Short mmCIF file of C-alpha atoms and ligand atoms in Angstrom, two decimals:
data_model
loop_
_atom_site.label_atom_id
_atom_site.label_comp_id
_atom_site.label_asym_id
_atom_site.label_seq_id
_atom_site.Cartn_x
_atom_site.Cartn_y
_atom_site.Cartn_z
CA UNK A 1 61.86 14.55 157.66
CA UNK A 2 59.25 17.19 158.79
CA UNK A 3 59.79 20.58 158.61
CA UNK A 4 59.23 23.83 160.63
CA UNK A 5 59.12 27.18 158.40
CA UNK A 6 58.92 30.68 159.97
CA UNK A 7 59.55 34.37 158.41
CA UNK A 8 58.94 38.03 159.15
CA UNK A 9 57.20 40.32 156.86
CA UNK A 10 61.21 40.47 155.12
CA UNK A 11 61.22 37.10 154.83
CA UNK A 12 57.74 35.90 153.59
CA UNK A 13 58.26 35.86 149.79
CA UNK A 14 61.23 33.86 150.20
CA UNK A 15 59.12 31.50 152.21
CA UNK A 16 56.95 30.77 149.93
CA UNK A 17 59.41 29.75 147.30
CA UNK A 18 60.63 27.76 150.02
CA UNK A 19 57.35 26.25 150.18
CA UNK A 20 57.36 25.31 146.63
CA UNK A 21 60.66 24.14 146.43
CA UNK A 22 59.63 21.77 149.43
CA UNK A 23 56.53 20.17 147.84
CA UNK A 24 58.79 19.61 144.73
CA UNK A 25 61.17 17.27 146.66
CA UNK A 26 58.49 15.71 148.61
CA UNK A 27 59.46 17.01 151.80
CA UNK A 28 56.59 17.33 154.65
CA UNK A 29 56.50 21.20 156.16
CA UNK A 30 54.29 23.33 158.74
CA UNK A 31 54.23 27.24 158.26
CA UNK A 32 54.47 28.86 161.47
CA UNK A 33 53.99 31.88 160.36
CA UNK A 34 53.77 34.66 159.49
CA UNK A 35 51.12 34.99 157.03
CA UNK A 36 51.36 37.84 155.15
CA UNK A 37 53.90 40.53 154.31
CA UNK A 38 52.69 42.82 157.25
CA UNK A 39 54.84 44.11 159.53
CA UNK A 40 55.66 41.65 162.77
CA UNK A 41 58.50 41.36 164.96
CA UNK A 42 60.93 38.17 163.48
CA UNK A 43 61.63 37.21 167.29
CA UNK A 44 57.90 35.87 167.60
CA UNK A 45 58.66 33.64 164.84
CA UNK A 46 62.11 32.56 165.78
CA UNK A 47 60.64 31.11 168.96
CA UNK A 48 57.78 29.30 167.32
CA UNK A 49 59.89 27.40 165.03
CA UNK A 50 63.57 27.06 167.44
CA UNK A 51 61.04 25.96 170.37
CA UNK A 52 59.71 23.38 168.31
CA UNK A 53 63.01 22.00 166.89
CA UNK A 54 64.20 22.15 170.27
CA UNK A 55 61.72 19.95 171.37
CA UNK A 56 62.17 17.88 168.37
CA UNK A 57 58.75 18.17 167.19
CA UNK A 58 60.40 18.98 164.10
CA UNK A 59 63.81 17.69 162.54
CA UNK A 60 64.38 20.66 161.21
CA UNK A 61 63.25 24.49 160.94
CA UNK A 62 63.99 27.09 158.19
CA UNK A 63 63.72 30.81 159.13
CA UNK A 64 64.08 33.82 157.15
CA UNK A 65 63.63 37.76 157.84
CA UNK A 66 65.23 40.36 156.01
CA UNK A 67 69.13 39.49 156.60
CA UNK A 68 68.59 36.33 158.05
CA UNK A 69 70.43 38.06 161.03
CA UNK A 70 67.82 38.59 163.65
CA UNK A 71 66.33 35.21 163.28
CA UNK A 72 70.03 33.72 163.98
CA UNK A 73 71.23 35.64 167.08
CA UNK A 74 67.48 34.53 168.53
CA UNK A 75 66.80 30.85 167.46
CA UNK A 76 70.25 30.39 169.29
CA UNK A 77 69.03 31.27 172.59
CA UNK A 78 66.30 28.34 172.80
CA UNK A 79 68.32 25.03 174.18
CA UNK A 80 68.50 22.47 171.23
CA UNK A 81 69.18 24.94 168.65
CA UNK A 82 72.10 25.09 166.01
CA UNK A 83 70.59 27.85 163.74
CA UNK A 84 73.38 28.47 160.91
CA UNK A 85 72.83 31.41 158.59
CA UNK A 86 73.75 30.78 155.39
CA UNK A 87 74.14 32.79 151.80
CA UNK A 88 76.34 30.40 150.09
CA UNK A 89 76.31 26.60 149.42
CA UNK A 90 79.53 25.64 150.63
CA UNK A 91 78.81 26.80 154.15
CA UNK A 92 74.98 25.36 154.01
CA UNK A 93 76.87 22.13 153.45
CA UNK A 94 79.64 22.50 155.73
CA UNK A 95 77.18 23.79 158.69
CA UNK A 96 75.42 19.83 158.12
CA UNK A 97 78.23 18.01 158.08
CA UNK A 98 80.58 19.60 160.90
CA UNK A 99 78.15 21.46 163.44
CA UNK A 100 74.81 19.12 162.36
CA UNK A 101 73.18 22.56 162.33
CA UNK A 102 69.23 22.13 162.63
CA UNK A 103 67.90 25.48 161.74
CA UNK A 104 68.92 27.21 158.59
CA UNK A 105 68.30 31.14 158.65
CA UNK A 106 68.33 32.95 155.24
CA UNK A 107 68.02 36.59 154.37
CA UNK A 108 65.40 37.73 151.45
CA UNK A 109 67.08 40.91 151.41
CA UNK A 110 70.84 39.20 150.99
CA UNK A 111 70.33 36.55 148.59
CA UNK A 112 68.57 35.87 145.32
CA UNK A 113 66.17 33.53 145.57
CA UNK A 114 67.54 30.74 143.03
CA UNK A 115 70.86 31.21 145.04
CA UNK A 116 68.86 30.28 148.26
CA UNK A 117 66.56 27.15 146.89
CA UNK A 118 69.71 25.64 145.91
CA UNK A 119 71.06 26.19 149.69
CA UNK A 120 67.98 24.82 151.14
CA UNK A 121 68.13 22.18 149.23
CA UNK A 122 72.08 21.27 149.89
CA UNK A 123 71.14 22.15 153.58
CA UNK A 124 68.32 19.80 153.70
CA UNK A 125 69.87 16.75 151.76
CA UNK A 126 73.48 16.68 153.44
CA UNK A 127 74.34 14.39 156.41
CA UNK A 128 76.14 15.06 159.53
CA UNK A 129 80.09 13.65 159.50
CA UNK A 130 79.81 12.85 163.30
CA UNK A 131 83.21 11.50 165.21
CA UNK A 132 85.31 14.33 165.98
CA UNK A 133 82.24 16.77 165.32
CA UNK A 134 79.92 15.14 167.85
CA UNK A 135 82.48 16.02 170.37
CA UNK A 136 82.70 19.23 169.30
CA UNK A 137 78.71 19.90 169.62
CA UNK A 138 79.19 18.07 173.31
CA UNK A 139 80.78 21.32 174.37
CA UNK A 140 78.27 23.53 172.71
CA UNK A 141 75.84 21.82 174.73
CA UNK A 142 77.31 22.31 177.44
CA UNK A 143 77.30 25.97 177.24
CA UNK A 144 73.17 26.00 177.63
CA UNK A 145 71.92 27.14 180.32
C1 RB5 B 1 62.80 43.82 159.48
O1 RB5 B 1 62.77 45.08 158.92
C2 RB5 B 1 64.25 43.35 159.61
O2 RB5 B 1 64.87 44.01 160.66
C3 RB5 B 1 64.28 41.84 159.83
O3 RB5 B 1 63.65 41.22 158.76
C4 RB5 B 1 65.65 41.20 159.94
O4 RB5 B 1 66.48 41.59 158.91
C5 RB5 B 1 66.28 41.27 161.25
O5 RB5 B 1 67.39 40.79 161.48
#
């Protein structure tokens, strides 16, 4: 699995840990940006990282900003994209195993950060149930333009 990481300036710190958490477990990552804890608009980033899920480049993308908010409502709008924003584990699992969610957005600002490693990490290692959740994604599809 290959990942695609993106932040905002409220969101970088919490990337990096992310970052470190990832090498632990072996898992392959790009950093889309951004670089630094500079102010930038968390749409920019949103679309790096949801375009390039979308187009499967990547399995799967991880975005935080502040709430996790902003980078939800706007990797939803790119075709492709289940972005699930998640501050507990039972939902981070849930969100993989009913709606095979393929972004995970997560809010520095919302959620300690040893709270959100162990939700990346349940997010990342849980499968999809498929069968009566497949059909259920079917119809999301079908709502993209
Ligand atoms: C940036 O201040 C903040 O608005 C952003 O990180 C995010 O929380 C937006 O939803």
């Amino acid at each position: 699995m290959k990942v695609a990481l993106g932040s905002d300036h409220g969101g970088y710190n919490l990337k990096s840990k992310i970052k470190d958490l990832l090498d632990e477990l072996d898992i392959g990552y790009d950093d889309l940006g951004t670089d630094s804890c500079d102010s930038v608009d968390y749409p920019d980033f949103a679309k790096e990282v949801a375009t390039a899920v979308g187009e499967e480049e990547y399995e799967r993308g991880i975005l935080v900003c502040g709430t996790g908010i902003g980078m939800s409502i706007a990797a939803n709008k790119v075709n492709g994209v289940r972005a699930a924003l998640c501050h507990d584990v039972f939902s981070a699992k849930a969100t993989r195993q009913h709606n095979n969610s393929n972004v995970l957005t997560l809010g520095e600002r919302v959620v300690g950060s040893e709270l959100a490693l162990e939700i990346v990490k349940t997010w990342l290692t849980t499968e999809f149930d498929g069968g009566r959740h497949q059909r259920r994604i079917d119809k999301i599809t079908e709502l993209e333009g």
